[in-house]
Amino acid sequence: MTHKLYMVDVFAQRPYAGNPLAVVVGEQFLPDETMQAIAAEMNFSETTFVLSKPEDDGAYHVRIFTPSREIEFTGHPILGTAWVIRNYLAMTPMDEISLKIAVGKVMVTFESDKDGKELAWFTAPSMTLGSKVSPEPMARALGLNVGDIDTAAPIQVISAGTSAIIVPLCSLDALQRSRLDPDEFEGLAAQGFPPLVYIFCRQTDDINNDLRARFFFEAHGVREDPATGNGAAFLGTYLLEHKVFAETELSIQIEQGQE
């Protein structure tokens, strides 16, 4: 049984930027332990496994693994996998690719912007708002002072299969000083809070952006995604729910690009 491996950069404005992704394509899924071992060997934020032929409804079945576990929903692997399908698997040109992931079907749409550059976007699955976190333990877990937390909106868990904690901060300085400390986070983990933390502030260093954001998560140690699609989807739900902005479209400045 032969499988092909593709490596792509997602959310990238140039080669070797954005968020890297490994996509493994085959007629059948490999055993779970083998897929997990490959994801650990690749050591990217995520590695996806996709069946080379669509199901009867046209959707391509995809499974997503971090170096430590399988996850239900994440953003840049959805976009990167759809791009691989569109360019290497689809028999005819397709501007819409349907993916079957653990939380259901996700449609990825490809279009061109006014400059002729290709854009890809997807409609996120339904989100649910979960438990709220007290500022004090969250600040300690991020190496911050309580005063660095913006209390105009709550610290809250957002879920779509996968869950993340959304943390509003007061300043760009606080955002840049943040580091997720796994030891300090243990108390929150014991209460069931997920070790995925998406922090943001309204200060940016680019007038074209509305927010600056960072995303920390645990996978054999704390990692930081240079760009993350599910985090942006979680944040969008959070901002709308708590009416943080009047606008419905926002530009989020991240470490290596824009979402």
Tab-separated table of C-alpha atoms in Angstrom:
chain	number	residue	atom	x	y	z
A	1	MET	CA	0.000	0.000	0.000
A	2	THR	CA	1.657	3.219	-1.212
A	3	HIS	CA	1.155	6.620	0.406
A	4	LYS	CA	2.362	10.007	-0.780
A	5	LEU	CA	3.586	12.784	1.466
A	6	TYR	CA	3.081	16.463	0.652
A	7	MET	CA	4.503	19.353	2.663
A	8	VAL	CA	2.820	22.734	2.319
A	9	ASP	CA	2.953	26.175	3.962
A	10	VAL	CA	-0.435	27.548	4.989
A	11	PHE	CA	-1.253	31.210	5.710
A	12	ALA	CA	1.991	31.979	3.901
A	13	GLN	CA	2.790	35.077	1.882
A	14	ARG	CA	6.137	33.611	0.783
A	15	PRO	CA	7.833	30.193	0.766
A	16	TYR	CA	8.978	28.798	4.118
A	17	ALA	CA	6.631	31.023	6.091
A	18	GLY	CA	3.163	30.656	7.544
A	19	ASN	CA	2.323	27.363	9.254
A	20	PRO	CA	3.829	24.152	7.807
A	21	LEU	CA	1.685	21.067	7.293
A	22	ALA	CA	2.354	17.470	6.280
A	23	VAL	CA	-0.389	15.782	4.233
A	24	VAL	CA	-0.280	12.000	3.795
A	25	VAL	CA	-2.450	10.604	0.977
A	26	GLY	CA	-3.401	6.977	0.438
A	27	GLU	CA	-6.206	4.669	-0.617
A	28	GLN	CA	-6.665	3.559	3.003
A	29	PHE	CA	-5.832	5.009	6.380
A	30	LEU	CA	-2.782	3.588	8.074
A	31	PRO	CA	-3.196	2.021	11.547
A	32	ASP	CA	-3.848	4.647	14.213
A	33	GLU	CA	-0.536	4.020	15.953
A	34	THR	CA	1.322	4.432	12.656
A	35	MET	CA	-0.415	7.725	11.858
A	36	GLN	CA	0.403	8.987	15.345
A	37	ALA	CA	4.031	7.922	14.944
A	38	ILE	CA	4.284	9.727	11.589
A	39	ALA	CA	2.805	12.901	13.094
A	40	ALA	CA	5.326	12.710	15.947
A	41	GLU	CA	8.154	12.152	13.443
A	42	MET	CA	7.081	15.111	11.292
A	43	ASN	CA	6.788	17.196	14.468
A	44	PHE	CA	4.666	19.898	12.833
A	45	SER	CA	1.716	21.366	14.708
A	46	GLU	CA	-0.452	18.948	12.716
A	47	THR	CA	-0.183	16.210	10.111
A	48	THR	CA	-3.255	15.159	8.135
A	49	PHE	CA	-4.148	11.853	6.520
A	50	VAL	CA	-6.587	11.911	3.603
A	51	LEU	CA	-8.095	9.185	1.467
A	52	SER	CA	-7.206	9.622	-2.180
A	53	LYS	CA	-10.742	9.093	-3.460
A	54	PRO	CA	-13.868	10.966	-2.306
A	55	GLU	CA	-16.829	9.239	-0.709
A	56	ASP	CA	-20.138	8.880	-2.547
A	57	ASP	CA	-21.199	12.391	-1.496
A	58	GLY	CA	-17.981	13.887	-2.884
A	59	ALA	CA	-16.353	14.579	0.485
A	60	TYR	CA	-12.759	13.556	1.161
A	61	HIS	CA	-12.243	11.809	4.507
A	62	VAL	CA	-9.501	13.471	6.582
A	63	ARG	CA	-7.995	12.708	9.987
A	64	ILE	CA	-5.840	15.214	11.851
A	65	PHE	CA	-3.007	14.447	14.297
A	66	THR	CA	-0.738	16.617	16.415
A	67	PRO	CA	2.588	15.080	17.492
A	68	SER	CA	0.789	13.748	20.579
A	69	ARG	CA	-2.862	13.006	19.711
A	70	GLU	CA	-5.660	13.020	17.147
A	71	ILE	CA	-7.838	16.141	17.180
A	72	GLU	CA	-11.299	16.899	15.881
A	73	PHE	CA	-10.988	20.354	14.328
A	74	THR	CA	-8.221	22.727	13.400
A	75	GLY	CA	-7.865	25.367	10.738
A	76	HIS	CA	-4.654	25.437	8.729
A	77	PRO	CA	-4.717	21.628	8.158
A	78	ILE	CA	-8.190	21.965	6.637
A	79	LEU	CA	-7.008	24.624	4.186
A	80	GLY	CA	-3.713	22.927	3.382
A	81	THR	CA	-5.306	19.516	2.854
A	82	ALA	CA	-7.977	21.003	0.580
A	83	TRP	CA	-5.242	22.698	-1.458
A	84	VAL	CA	-3.425	19.378	-1.910
A	85	ILE	CA	-6.685	17.699	-2.965
A	86	ARG	CA	-7.484	20.483	-5.425
A	87	ASN	CA	-4.043	20.460	-7.018
A	88	TYR	CA	-3.057	16.776	-6.880
A	89	LEU	CA	-6.097	14.532	-6.314
A	90	ALA	CA	-9.139	16.079	-7.972
A	91	MET	CA	-9.702	14.816	-11.501
A	92	THR	CA	-11.172	18.139	-12.647
A	93	PRO	CA	-10.570	21.738	-11.453
A	94	MET	CA	-12.662	22.425	-8.355
A	95	ASP	CA	-13.278	25.716	-6.576
A	96	GLU	CA	-14.978	23.970	-3.660
A	97	ILE	CA	-13.582	20.989	-1.772
A	98	SER	CA	-15.675	19.117	0.808
A	99	LEU	CA	-13.801	17.515	3.708
A	100	LYS	CA	-15.172	15.004	6.178
A	101	ILE	CA	-13.470	15.536	9.532
A	102	ALA	CA	-14.323	14.357	13.048
A	103	VAL	CA	-16.799	17.190	13.746
A	104	GLY	CA	-18.598	16.821	10.402
A	105	LYS	CA	-18.253	18.174	6.887
A	106	VAL	CA	-16.359	21.370	6.129
A	107	MET	CA	-16.452	23.122	2.754
A	108	VAL	CA	-13.310	24.904	1.577
A	109	THR	CA	-13.747	27.541	-1.141
A	110	PHE	CA	-10.996	28.860	-3.429
A	111	GLU	CA	-11.245	32.249	-5.121
A	112	SER	CA	-9.010	35.027	-6.413
A	113	ASP	CA	-8.606	38.441	-4.818
A	114	LYS	CA	-8.506	41.725	-6.731
A	115	ASP	CA	-4.790	41.232	-7.425
A	116	GLY	CA	-5.327	37.763	-8.845
A	117	LYS	CA	-3.841	35.971	-5.825
A	118	GLU	CA	-5.544	32.780	-4.744
A	119	LEU	CA	-7.483	32.831	-1.486
A	120	ALA	CA	-8.881	29.872	0.410
A	121	TRP	CA	-11.449	30.010	3.180
A	122	PHE	CA	-13.786	27.631	4.974
A	123	THR	CA	-17.008	27.843	6.924
A	124	ALA	CA	-16.235	26.733	10.463
A	125	PRO	CA	-18.430	24.200	12.264
A	126	SER	CA	-20.801	25.354	14.984
A	127	MET	CA	-19.083	26.809	18.036
A	128	THR	CA	-20.166	26.604	21.666
A	129	LEU	CA	-19.158	28.881	24.514
A	130	GLY	CA	-17.956	27.071	27.615
A	131	SER	CA	-16.629	27.749	31.081
A	132	LYS	CA	-15.052	31.025	32.125
A	133	VAL	CA	-11.627	31.294	33.744
A	134	SER	CA	-10.648	33.590	36.596
A	135	PRO	CA	-8.026	36.206	35.662
A	136	GLU	CA	-5.605	35.348	38.495
A	137	PRO	CA	-4.689	31.740	37.574
A	138	MET	CA	-4.731	32.559	33.863
A	139	ALA	CA	-2.339	35.457	34.380
A	140	ARG	CA	0.027	33.223	36.360
A	141	ALA	CA	-0.095	30.562	33.650
A	142	LEU	CA	0.903	33.189	31.058
A	143	GLY	CA	3.600	34.799	33.206
A	144	LEU	CA	1.607	38.030	33.411
A	145	ASN	CA	0.190	40.342	36.066
A	146	VAL	CA	-3.546	40.337	36.670
A	147	GLY	CA	-3.612	43.933	35.417
A	148	ASP	CA	-2.459	42.698	31.994
A	149	ILE	CA	-5.810	40.927	31.514
A	150	ASP	CA	-8.524	42.986	29.814
A	151	THR	CA	-11.599	42.416	31.981
A	152	ALA	CA	-14.034	44.127	29.583
A	153	ALA	CA	-14.814	40.629	28.265
A	154	PRO	CA	-14.342	37.277	30.011
A	155	ILE	CA	-11.640	34.666	29.658
A	156	GLN	CA	-13.661	31.824	28.166
A	157	VAL	CA	-13.464	28.411	26.544
A	158	ILE	CA	-14.777	28.081	22.972
A	159	SER	CA	-15.333	24.626	21.472
A	160	ALA	CA	-15.933	22.901	18.135
A	161	GLY	CA	-14.792	19.388	18.967
A	162	THR	CA	-11.411	20.886	19.867
A	163	SER	CA	-11.498	23.578	22.564
A	164	ALA	CA	-9.372	26.638	23.315
A	165	ILE	CA	-9.308	29.353	25.967
A	166	ILE	CA	-9.699	32.896	24.618
A	167	VAL	CA	-7.812	35.460	26.708
A	168	PRO	CA	-8.174	39.225	26.092
A	169	LEU	CA	-5.116	41.283	27.044
A	170	CYS	CA	-4.742	45.015	27.596
A	171	SER	CA	-1.667	45.746	25.513
A	172	LEU	CA	0.760	44.652	22.839
A	173	ASP	CA	3.449	44.622	25.516
A	174	ALA	CA	1.511	42.062	27.554
A	175	LEU	CA	0.934	39.961	24.439
A	176	GLN	CA	4.635	39.937	23.625
A	177	ARG	CA	5.602	39.044	27.211
A	178	SER	CA	3.213	36.092	27.390
A	179	ARG	CA	4.557	32.559	27.774
A	180	LEU	CA	2.421	29.555	28.642
A	181	ASP	CA	3.924	27.870	31.717
A	182	PRO	CA	2.787	24.206	31.872
A	183	ASP	CA	3.510	23.976	35.600
A	184	GLU	CA	1.394	27.034	36.391
A	185	PHE	CA	-1.311	25.722	34.057
A	186	GLU	CA	-1.630	22.424	35.935
A	187	GLY	CA	-4.278	23.810	38.290
A	188	LEU	CA	-6.455	24.876	35.368
A	189	ALA	CA	-5.855	21.552	33.585
A	190	ALA	CA	-7.017	19.734	36.712
A	191	GLN	CA	-10.297	21.649	36.417
A	192	GLY	CA	-10.702	20.426	32.826
A	193	PHE	CA	-9.520	23.514	30.970
A	194	PRO	CA	-7.814	22.714	27.641
A	195	PRO	CA	-4.076	23.461	27.206
A	196	LEU	CA	-4.798	25.553	24.102
A	197	VAL	CA	-4.685	29.278	24.778
A	198	TYR	CA	-5.467	31.991	22.210
A	199	ILE	CA	-4.500	35.446	23.446
A	200	PHE	CA	-5.267	38.739	21.729
A	201	CYS	CA	-5.166	42.484	22.219
A	202	ARG	CA	-6.543	45.470	20.343
A	203	GLN	CA	-3.136	47.112	19.975
A	204	THR	CA	-1.175	46.341	16.806
A	205	ASP	CA	1.930	47.694	15.111
A	206	ASP	CA	0.159	47.867	11.745
A	207	ILE	CA	-2.711	50.293	11.138
A	208	ASN	CA	-4.249	47.831	8.680
A	209	ASN	CA	-4.922	45.329	11.470
A	210	ASP	CA	-7.614	45.319	14.140
A	211	LEU	CA	-6.062	42.796	16.517
A	212	ARG	CA	-2.782	41.134	17.385
A	213	ALA	CA	-2.946	37.491	18.476
A	214	ARG	CA	-0.853	34.496	19.535
A	215	PHE	CA	-1.752	30.841	20.053
A	216	PHE	CA	-0.107	28.438	22.533
A	217	PHE	CA	-0.831	24.738	22.827
A	218	GLU	CA	0.623	21.629	24.434
A	219	ALA	CA	1.981	18.759	22.325
A	220	HIS	CA	5.028	17.127	23.945
A	221	GLY	CA	5.763	20.522	25.443
A	222	VAL	CA	4.338	23.984	24.851
A	223	ARG	CA	4.321	25.142	21.227
A	224	GLU	CA	3.271	28.331	19.499
A	225	ASP	CA	1.497	28.282	16.150
A	226	PRO	CA	2.685	31.033	13.788
A	227	ALA	CA	-0.832	31.063	12.330
A	228	THR	CA	-3.948	29.153	13.268
A	229	GLY	CA	-7.333	28.859	11.582
A	230	ASN	CA	-9.360	27.263	14.343
A	231	GLY	CA	-8.061	29.850	16.818
A	232	ALA	CA	-9.249	32.620	14.505
A	233	ALA	CA	-12.633	30.892	14.199
A	234	PHE	CA	-12.872	30.562	17.983
A	235	LEU	CA	-11.936	34.215	18.375
A	236	GLY	CA	-14.514	35.326	15.817
A	237	THR	CA	-17.279	33.590	17.765
A	238	TYR	CA	-15.998	35.117	20.996
A	239	LEU	CA	-15.846	38.661	19.575
A	240	LEU	CA	-19.364	38.456	18.163
A	241	GLU	CA	-20.819	36.945	21.317
A	242	HIS	CA	-19.297	39.584	23.588
A	243	LYS	CA	-19.702	42.444	21.085
A	244	VAL	CA	-16.052	43.409	21.351
A	245	PHE	CA	-16.193	44.992	17.880
A	246	ALA	CA	-19.064	46.408	15.864
A	247	GLU	CA	-17.494	45.144	12.623
A	248	THR	CA	-18.226	41.680	11.277
A	249	GLU	CA	-14.944	41.448	9.361
A	250	LEU	CA	-11.630	41.863	11.145
A	251	SER	CA	-7.967	41.601	10.226
A	252	ILE	CA	-5.949	39.666	12.781
A	253	GLN	CA	-2.205	40.271	12.872
A	254	ILE	CA	-0.211	37.169	13.758
A	255	GLU	CA	3.454	36.248	13.973
A	256	GLN	CA	4.211	35.578	10.294
A	257	GLY	CA	1.286	36.956	8.350
A	258	GLN	CA	-2.376	37.879	8.466
A	259	GLU	CA	-5.634	35.933	8.693
